[in-house]
GROMACS .gro file of C-alpha atoms in nm:
model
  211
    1UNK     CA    1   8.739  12.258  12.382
    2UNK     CA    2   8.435  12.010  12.301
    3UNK     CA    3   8.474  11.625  12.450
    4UNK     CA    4   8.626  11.393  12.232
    5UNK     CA    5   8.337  11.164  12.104
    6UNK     CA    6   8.494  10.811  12.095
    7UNK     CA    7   8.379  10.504  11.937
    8UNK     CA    8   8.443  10.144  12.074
    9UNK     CA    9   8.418   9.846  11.856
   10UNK     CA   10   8.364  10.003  11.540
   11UNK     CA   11   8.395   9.764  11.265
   12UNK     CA   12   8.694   9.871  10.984
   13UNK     CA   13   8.710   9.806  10.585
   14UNK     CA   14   9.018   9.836  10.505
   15UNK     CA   15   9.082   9.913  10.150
   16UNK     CA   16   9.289  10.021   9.852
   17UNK     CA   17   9.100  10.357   9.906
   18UNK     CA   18   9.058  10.690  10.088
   19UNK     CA   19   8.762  10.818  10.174
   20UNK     CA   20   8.648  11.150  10.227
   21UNK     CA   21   8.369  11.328  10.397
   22UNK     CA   22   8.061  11.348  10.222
   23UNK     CA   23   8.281  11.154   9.931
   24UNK     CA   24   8.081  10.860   9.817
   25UNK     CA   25   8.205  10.443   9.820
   26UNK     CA   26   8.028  10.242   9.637
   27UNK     CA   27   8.087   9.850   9.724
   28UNK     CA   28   8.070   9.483   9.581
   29UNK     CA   29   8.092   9.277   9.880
   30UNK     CA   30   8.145   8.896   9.904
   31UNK     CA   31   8.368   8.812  10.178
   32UNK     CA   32   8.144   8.677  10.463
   33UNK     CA   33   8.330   8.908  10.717
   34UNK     CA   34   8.192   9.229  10.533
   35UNK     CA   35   7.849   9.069  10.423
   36UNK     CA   36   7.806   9.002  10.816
   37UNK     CA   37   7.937   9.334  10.934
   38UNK     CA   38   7.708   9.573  10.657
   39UNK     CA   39   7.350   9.362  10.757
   40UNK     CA   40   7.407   9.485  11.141
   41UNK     CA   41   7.577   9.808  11.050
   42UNK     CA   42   7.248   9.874  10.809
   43UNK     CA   43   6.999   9.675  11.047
   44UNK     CA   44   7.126   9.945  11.361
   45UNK     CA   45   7.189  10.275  11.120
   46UNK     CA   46   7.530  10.245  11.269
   47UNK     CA   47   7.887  10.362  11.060
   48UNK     CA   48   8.122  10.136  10.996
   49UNK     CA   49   8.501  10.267  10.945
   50UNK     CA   50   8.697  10.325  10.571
   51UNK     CA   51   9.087  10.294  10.624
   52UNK     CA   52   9.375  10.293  10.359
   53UNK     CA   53   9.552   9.964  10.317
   54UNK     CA   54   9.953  10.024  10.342
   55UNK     CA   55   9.974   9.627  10.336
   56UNK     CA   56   9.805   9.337  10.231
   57UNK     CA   57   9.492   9.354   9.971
   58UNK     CA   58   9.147   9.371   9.996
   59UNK     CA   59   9.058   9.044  10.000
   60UNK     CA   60   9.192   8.845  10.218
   61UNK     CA   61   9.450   8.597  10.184
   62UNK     CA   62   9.578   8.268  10.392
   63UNK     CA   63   9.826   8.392  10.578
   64UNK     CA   64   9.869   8.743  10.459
   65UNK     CA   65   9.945   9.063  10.657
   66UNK     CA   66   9.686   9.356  10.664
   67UNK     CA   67   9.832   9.695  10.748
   68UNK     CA   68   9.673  10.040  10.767
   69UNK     CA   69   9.647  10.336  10.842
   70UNK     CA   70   9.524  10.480  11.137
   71UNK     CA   71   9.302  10.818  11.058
   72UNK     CA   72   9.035  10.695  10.852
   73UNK     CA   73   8.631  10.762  10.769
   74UNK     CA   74   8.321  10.717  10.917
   75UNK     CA   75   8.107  10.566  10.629
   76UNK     CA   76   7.721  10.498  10.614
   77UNK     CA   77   7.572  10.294  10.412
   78UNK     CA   78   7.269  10.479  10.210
   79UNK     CA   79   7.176  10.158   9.980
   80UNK     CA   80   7.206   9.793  10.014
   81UNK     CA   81   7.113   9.540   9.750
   82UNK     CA   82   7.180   9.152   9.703
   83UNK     CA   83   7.136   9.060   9.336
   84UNK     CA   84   7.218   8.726   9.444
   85UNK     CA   85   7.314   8.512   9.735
   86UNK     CA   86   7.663   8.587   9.901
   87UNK     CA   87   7.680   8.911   9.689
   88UNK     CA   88   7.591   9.247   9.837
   89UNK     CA   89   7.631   9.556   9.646
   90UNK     CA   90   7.619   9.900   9.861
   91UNK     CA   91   7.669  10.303   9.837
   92UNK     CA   92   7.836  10.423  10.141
   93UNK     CA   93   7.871  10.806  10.237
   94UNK     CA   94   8.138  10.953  10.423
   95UNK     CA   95   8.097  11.133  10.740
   96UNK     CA   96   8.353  11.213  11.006
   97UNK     CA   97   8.682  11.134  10.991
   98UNK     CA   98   8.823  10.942  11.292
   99UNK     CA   99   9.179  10.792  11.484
  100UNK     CA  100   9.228  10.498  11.575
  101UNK     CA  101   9.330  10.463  11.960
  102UNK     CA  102   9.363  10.075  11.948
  103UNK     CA  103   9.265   9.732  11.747
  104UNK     CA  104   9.204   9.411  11.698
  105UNK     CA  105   9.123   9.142  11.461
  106UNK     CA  106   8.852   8.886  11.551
  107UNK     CA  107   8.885   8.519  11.428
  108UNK     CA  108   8.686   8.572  11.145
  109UNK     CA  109   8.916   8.833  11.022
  110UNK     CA  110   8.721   9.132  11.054
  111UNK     CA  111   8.913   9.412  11.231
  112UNK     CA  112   8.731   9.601  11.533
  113UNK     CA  113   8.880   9.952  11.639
  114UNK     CA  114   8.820  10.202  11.963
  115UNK     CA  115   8.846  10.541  11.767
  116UNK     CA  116   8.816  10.884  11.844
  117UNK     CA  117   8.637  11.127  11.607
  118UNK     CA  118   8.856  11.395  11.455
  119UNK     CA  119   8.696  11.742  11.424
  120UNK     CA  120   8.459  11.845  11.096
  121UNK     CA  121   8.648  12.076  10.898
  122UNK     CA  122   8.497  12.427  10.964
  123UNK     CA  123   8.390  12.651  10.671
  124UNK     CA  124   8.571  12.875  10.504
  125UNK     CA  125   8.510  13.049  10.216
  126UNK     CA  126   8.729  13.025   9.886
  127UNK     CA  127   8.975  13.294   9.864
  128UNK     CA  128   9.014  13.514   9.515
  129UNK     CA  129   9.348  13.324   9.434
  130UNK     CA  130   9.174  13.010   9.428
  131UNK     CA  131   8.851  13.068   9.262
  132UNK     CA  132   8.996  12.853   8.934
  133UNK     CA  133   9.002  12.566   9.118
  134UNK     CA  134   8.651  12.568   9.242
  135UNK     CA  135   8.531  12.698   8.889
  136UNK     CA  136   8.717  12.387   8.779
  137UNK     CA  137   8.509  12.170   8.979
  138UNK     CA  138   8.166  12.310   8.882
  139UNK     CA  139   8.282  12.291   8.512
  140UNK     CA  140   8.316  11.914   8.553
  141UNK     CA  141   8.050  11.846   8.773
  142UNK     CA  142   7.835  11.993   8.436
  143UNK     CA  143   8.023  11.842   8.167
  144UNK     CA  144   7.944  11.474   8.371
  145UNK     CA  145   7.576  11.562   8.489
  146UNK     CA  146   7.580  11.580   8.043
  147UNK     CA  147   7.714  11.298   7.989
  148UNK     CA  148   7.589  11.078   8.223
  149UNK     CA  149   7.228  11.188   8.137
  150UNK     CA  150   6.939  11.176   8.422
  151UNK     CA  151   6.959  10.842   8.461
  152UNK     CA  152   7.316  10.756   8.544
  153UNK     CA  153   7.446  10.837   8.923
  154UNK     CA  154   7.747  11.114   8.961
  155UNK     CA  155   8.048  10.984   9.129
  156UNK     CA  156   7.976  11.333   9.374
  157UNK     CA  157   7.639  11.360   9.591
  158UNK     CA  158   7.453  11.695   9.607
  159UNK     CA  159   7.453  11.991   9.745
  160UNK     CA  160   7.745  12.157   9.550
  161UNK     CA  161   7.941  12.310   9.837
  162UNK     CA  162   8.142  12.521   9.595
  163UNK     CA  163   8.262  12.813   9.787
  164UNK     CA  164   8.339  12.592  10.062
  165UNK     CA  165   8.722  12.508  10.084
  166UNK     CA  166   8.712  12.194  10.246
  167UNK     CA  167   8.464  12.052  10.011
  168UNK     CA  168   8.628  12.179   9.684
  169UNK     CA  169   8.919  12.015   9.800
  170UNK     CA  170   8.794  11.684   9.896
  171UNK     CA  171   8.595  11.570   9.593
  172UNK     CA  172   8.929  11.721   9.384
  173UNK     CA  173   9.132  11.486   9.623
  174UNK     CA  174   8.838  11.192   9.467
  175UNK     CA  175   8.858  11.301   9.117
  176UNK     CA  176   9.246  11.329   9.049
  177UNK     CA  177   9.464  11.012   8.991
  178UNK     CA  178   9.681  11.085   9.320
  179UNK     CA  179   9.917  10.833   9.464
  180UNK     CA  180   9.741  10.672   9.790
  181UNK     CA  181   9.995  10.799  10.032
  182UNK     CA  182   9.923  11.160   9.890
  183UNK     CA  183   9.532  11.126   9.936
  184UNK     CA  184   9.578  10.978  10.282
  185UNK     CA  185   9.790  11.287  10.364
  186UNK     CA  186   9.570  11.536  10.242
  187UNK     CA  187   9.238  11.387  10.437
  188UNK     CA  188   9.486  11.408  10.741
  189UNK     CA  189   9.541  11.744  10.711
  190UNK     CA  190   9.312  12.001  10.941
  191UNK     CA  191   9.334  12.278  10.719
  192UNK     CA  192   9.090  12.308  10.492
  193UNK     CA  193   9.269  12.613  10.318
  194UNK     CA  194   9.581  12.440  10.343
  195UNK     CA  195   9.472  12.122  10.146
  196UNK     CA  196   9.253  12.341   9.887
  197UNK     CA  197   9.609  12.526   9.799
  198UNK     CA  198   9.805  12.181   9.762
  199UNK     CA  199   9.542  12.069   9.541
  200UNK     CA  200   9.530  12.420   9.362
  201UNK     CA  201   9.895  12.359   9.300
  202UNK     CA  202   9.856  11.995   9.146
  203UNK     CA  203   9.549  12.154   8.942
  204UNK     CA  204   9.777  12.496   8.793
  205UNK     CA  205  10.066  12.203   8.738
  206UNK     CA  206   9.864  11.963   8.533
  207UNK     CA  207   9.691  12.230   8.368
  208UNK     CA  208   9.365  12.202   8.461
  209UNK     CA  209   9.311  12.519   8.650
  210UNK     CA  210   9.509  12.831   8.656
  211UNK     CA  211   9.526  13.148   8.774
   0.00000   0.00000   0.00000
């Protein structure tokens, strides 16, 4: 078995959200905890960590409770941009996904975590039975590269990985209007197969892709 790689104080954005590997989060950010936390995350190249409010919002209010979950996202941030002062707009990329071992909130309100990194999911190819959903996928990835045009940015970041389960599933998992819980369940998962086929299954139900 490989070491666990663990992360201590790793700065947390929580939010309405779940992010996947290699999913991308774009961000408007004017809370001073968060415009403080992405400049040093950016200045150092370091990740900071997307988790899935159960409780609270995601701004922060006097007095309020935030909740969430515990597996969560390594994110990156890949552009930064302040079109005025006290606003920061960002793309973020998912990485690795991670669990939380233990927390804490700092005065300020920004939550710092120890974390462990949860393995990558390995590849494995898309069986026969399941080729409609990944034809599915590369259908819409066309139909928005057309019309979005050259110019506009895909909510999906290249390469297409689509014979790769784990990949199919995930940006699926992005695209679909699943309740929270359900996308914070299927990131969980370790199964790459396993999550493709419960996304096959809300695909064949809604009609999208068959068999």
């Amino acid at each position: 078995m490989p070491p666990v790689l663990t992360l201590r104080s790793l700065p947390l954005f929580p939010l309405g959200t779940v992010l996947f590997p290699d999913g991308l989060l774009p961000l408007r950010i004017f809370e001073v905890r968060y415009l403080d936390m992405i400049r040093r995350c950016q200045r150092a190249g370091a990740p900071f960590g997307v988790v899935c409010l159960t409780q609270g919002s995601e701004v922060r209010q006097p007095g309020a409770t935030e909740a969430f979950h515990s597996v969560g996202t390594l994110a990156t941030v890949t552009r930064l941009e302040t079109p005025q002062p006290g606003l920061m707009v960002i793309r973020a990329g998912g990485t690795q996904r991670f669990r939380i071992t233990s927390r804490e909130q700092l005065k300020h309100g920004l939550w710092v975590a120890d974390v462990e990194r949860l393995p990558a999911d390995q590849p494995v190819p898309v069986p026969p039975d399941l080729q409609p959903t990944a034809e599915a996928l590369g259908k819409l990835i066309e139909s928005l590269k057309e019309r979005e045009g050259p110019e506009r940015e895909l909510p999906l970041q290249e390469p297409w990985r689509l014979q790769d389960c784990g990949w199919v599933a995930n940006r699926w998992c992005e695209l679909l209007p699943l309740p929270m819980e359900m996308k914070q369940r299927l990131m969980e998962l370790d199964n790459p197969l396993l999550r493709l086929e419960l996304v096959g299954d809300v695909l064949a139900r809604t009609g999208i892709a068959s068999g």
